[in-house]
Amino acid sequence: MTPPTAPAAASHPIRPLGEIVIEIEGVTKLYKMGEETIHALRGVSLDIHRNEYLAIMGPSGSGKSTLMNMLGCLDTPTAGHYEFNGRSVAHMSDDELAEIRNREIGFVFQTFNLLPRSTALHNVELPLIYAGVPPHERHERAWRALEDVALGERVHHRPNELSGGQRQRVAIARALVNHPSIILADEPTGNLDSKTGVEIMALFEQLYEAGNTIIVVTHEEDIARHARRIVRLRDGLIESDEKVGPVANA
């Protein structure tokens, strides 16, 4: 008789990971500053699966910003191999890289990066405009994305008419509107007070539970602890790679 299996954890069961969406192997990045050569990354290897919630941490100069730019196809490695959804990034043209940045990666920045004179709706529509989506469809999709982040009543407000937390929600809606493979967030709570930061991280938790793949770059331990995996960098190398449990809801 087969013995009974142990019951799963009562709360937050471990979610199965999907296929590998990002694979980097032996990636290095060198910068020339005058006569000095800066080794920003020194042979980093990392796999990121679909449905992961990953935080990348490290002190200033650790290489985390360089790694973020590499993952977001904003920069290319000096050496090493990077595959995005099974395709070698090194063999992509500038147009193909731009298409990945627009369609496959949803960016969320610390400074929000919203057009100040445009409404929330138009800001969220921007990736769809670049993708050539017809006006009626992009209007509907942007409106729906804003409703998904609880801003359905603020679609016609401009950034200066919104709080910091609401601006970040607009930025998150913009990141989501193209249904990207991953959401890449750079210090997403850096310009927010602690209460609003908790609300934004609760939104990321909802997005993760809905099946999104999330990568958060942060120097704050309490923000990183919202993820399910923390990769720590130091001096251009991965210092540790650990699985963690979700934080309790505030």
PDB file of N, CA and C in Angstrom, residues 53-57 189 201 216-232 242 244-247:
ATOM      1  N   TYR A  53       9.282  34.697  -8.810  1.00  0.00           N
ATOM      2  CA  TYR A  53       9.289  36.017  -8.192  1.00  0.00           C
ATOM      3  C   TYR A  53      10.663  36.157  -7.565  1.00  0.00           C
ATOM      4  N   LEU A  54      11.522  36.904  -8.232  1.00  0.00           N
ATOM      5  CA  LEU A  54      12.946  36.954  -7.907  1.00  0.00           C
ATOM      6  C   LEU A  54      13.346  38.364  -7.510  1.00  0.00           C
ATOM      7  N   ALA A  55      14.162  38.476  -6.468  1.00  0.00           N
ATOM      8  CA  ALA A  55      14.756  39.759  -6.095  1.00  0.00           C
ATOM      9  C   ALA A  55      16.261  39.684  -6.312  1.00  0.00           C
ATOM     10  N   ILE A  56      16.820  40.756  -6.853  1.00  0.00           N
ATOM     11  CA  ILE A  56      18.267  40.873  -7.026  1.00  0.00           C
ATOM     12  C   ILE A  56      18.743  41.973  -6.101  1.00  0.00           C
ATOM     13  N   MET A  57      19.683  41.623  -5.219  1.00  0.00           N
ATOM     14  CA  MET A  57      20.170  42.557  -4.207  1.00  0.00           C
ATOM     15  C   MET A  57      21.685  42.716  -4.308  1.00  0.00           C
ATOM     16  N   THR A 189       9.864  50.887  -4.941  1.00  0.00           N
ATOM     17  CA  THR A 189       9.326  51.641  -3.804  1.00  0.00           C
ATOM     18  C   THR A 189      10.281  52.739  -3.345  1.00  0.00           C
ATOM     19  N   MET A 201       3.990  46.652  -2.940  1.00  0.00           N
ATOM     20  CA  MET A 201       4.484  45.275  -2.864  1.00  0.00           C
ATOM     21  C   MET A 201       3.325  44.288  -2.752  1.00  0.00           C
ATOM     22  N   VAL A 216      12.583  41.915  -9.202  1.00  0.00           N
ATOM     23  CA  VAL A 216      12.708  43.194  -8.498  1.00  0.00           C
ATOM     24  C   VAL A 216      14.176  43.420  -8.152  1.00  0.00           C
ATOM     25  N   VAL A 217      14.708  44.562  -8.550  1.00  0.00           N
ATOM     26  CA  VAL A 217      16.072  44.946  -8.195  1.00  0.00           C
ATOM     27  C   VAL A 217      15.973  45.950  -7.050  1.00  0.00           C
ATOM     28  N   THR A 218      16.600  45.639  -5.927  1.00  0.00           N
ATOM     29  CA  THR A 218      16.455  46.492  -4.747  1.00  0.00           C
ATOM     30  C   THR A 218      17.679  46.369  -3.846  1.00  0.00           C
ATOM     31  N   HIS A 219      17.892  47.383  -3.030  1.00  0.00           N
ATOM     32  CA  HIS A 219      18.927  47.284  -2.001  1.00  0.00           C
ATOM     33  C   HIS A 219      18.297  47.128  -0.619  1.00  0.00           C
ATOM     34  N   GLU A 220      16.958  47.045  -0.570  1.00  0.00           N
ATOM     35  CA  GLU A 220      16.251  46.976   0.703  1.00  0.00           C
ATOM     36  C   GLU A 220      15.860  45.536   1.031  1.00  0.00           C
ATOM     37  N   GLU A 221      16.301  45.064   2.165  1.00  0.00           N
ATOM     38  CA  GLU A 221      16.054  43.680   2.563  1.00  0.00           C
ATOM     39  C   GLU A 221      14.562  43.389   2.709  1.00  0.00           C
ATOM     40  N   ASP A 222      13.807  44.320   3.299  1.00  0.00           N
ATOM     41  CA  ASP A 222      12.393  44.044   3.526  1.00  0.00           C
ATOM     42  C   ASP A 222      11.619  43.976   2.218  1.00  0.00           C
ATOM     43  N   ILE A 223      12.066  44.708   1.196  1.00  0.00           N
ATOM     44  CA  ILE A 223      11.431  44.619  -0.122  1.00  0.00           C
ATOM     45  C   ILE A 223      11.793  43.289  -0.780  1.00  0.00           C
ATOM     46  N   ALA A 224      13.049  42.901  -0.698  1.00  0.00           N
ATOM     47  CA  ALA A 224      13.484  41.638  -1.307  1.00  0.00           C
ATOM     48  C   ALA A 224      12.751  40.452  -0.695  1.00  0.00           C
ATOM     49  N   ARG A 225      12.409  40.529   0.578  1.00  0.00           N
ATOM     50  CA  ARG A 225      11.773  39.406   1.274  1.00  0.00           C
ATOM     51  C   ARG A 225      10.354  39.137   0.784  1.00  0.00           C
ATOM     52  N   HIS A 226       9.812  40.016  -0.033  1.00  0.00           N
ATOM     53  CA  HIS A 226       8.508  39.741  -0.645  1.00  0.00           C
ATOM     54  C   HIS A 226       8.627  38.693  -1.747  1.00  0.00           C
ATOM     55  N   ALA A 227       9.826  38.533  -2.287  1.00  0.00           N
ATOM     56  CA  ALA A 227      10.040  37.588  -3.382  1.00  0.00           C
ATOM     57  C   ALA A 227      10.105  36.158  -2.856  1.00  0.00           C
ATOM     58  N   ARG A 228      10.231  35.212  -3.763  1.00  0.00           N
ATOM     59  CA  ARG A 228      10.367  33.797  -3.398  1.00  0.00           C
ATOM     60  C   ARG A 228      11.790  33.298  -3.571  1.00  0.00           C
ATOM     61  N   ARG A 229      12.630  34.159  -4.137  1.00  0.00           N
ATOM     62  CA  ARG A 229      14.036  33.809  -4.357  1.00  0.00           C
ATOM     63  C   ARG A 229      14.832  35.098  -4.342  1.00  0.00           C
ATOM     64  N   ILE A 230      15.966  35.087  -3.647  1.00  0.00           N
ATOM     65  CA  ILE A 230      16.819  36.267  -3.559  1.00  0.00           C
ATOM     66  C   ILE A 230      18.211  35.911  -4.069  1.00  0.00           C
ATOM     67  N   VAL A 231      18.658  36.644  -5.073  1.00  0.00           N
ATOM     68  CA  VAL A 231      20.022  36.511  -5.599  1.00  0.00           C
ATOM     69  C   VAL A 231      20.805  37.726  -5.122  1.00  0.00           C
ATOM     70  N   ARG A 232      21.906  37.479  -4.417  1.00  0.00           N
ATOM     71  CA  ARG A 232      22.731  38.575  -3.889  1.00  0.00           C
ATOM     72  C   ARG A 232      24.036  38.660  -4.677  1.00  0.00           C
ATOM     73  N   GLU A 242      19.145  32.125  -2.843  1.00  0.00           N
ATOM     74  CA  GLU A 242      18.356  31.398  -1.853  1.00  0.00           C
ATOM     75  C   GLU A 242      16.867  31.489  -2.119  1.00  0.00           C
ATOM     76  N   VAL A 244      13.158  31.770  -0.549  1.00  0.00           N
ATOM     77  CA  VAL A 244      12.597  32.348   0.677  1.00  0.00           C
ATOM     78  C   VAL A 244      11.088  32.201   0.626  1.00  0.00           C
ATOM     79  N   GLY A 245      10.469  32.340   1.804  1.00  0.00           N
ATOM     80  CA  GLY A 245       9.015  32.281   1.881  1.00  0.00           C
ATOM     81  C   GLY A 245       8.432  33.676   1.783  1.00  0.00           C
ATOM     82  N   PRO A 246       7.152  33.784   1.469  1.00  0.00           N
ATOM     83  CA  PRO A 246       6.516  35.096   1.371  1.00  0.00           C
ATOM     84  C   PRO A 246       6.391  35.740   2.733  1.00  0.00           C
ATOM     85  N   VAL A 247       6.462  37.071   2.766  1.00  0.00           N
ATOM     86  CA  VAL A 247       6.264  37.789   4.017  1.00  0.00           C
ATOM     87  C   VAL A 247       4.784  37.759   4.354  1.00  0.00           C
TER      88      VAL A 247
END
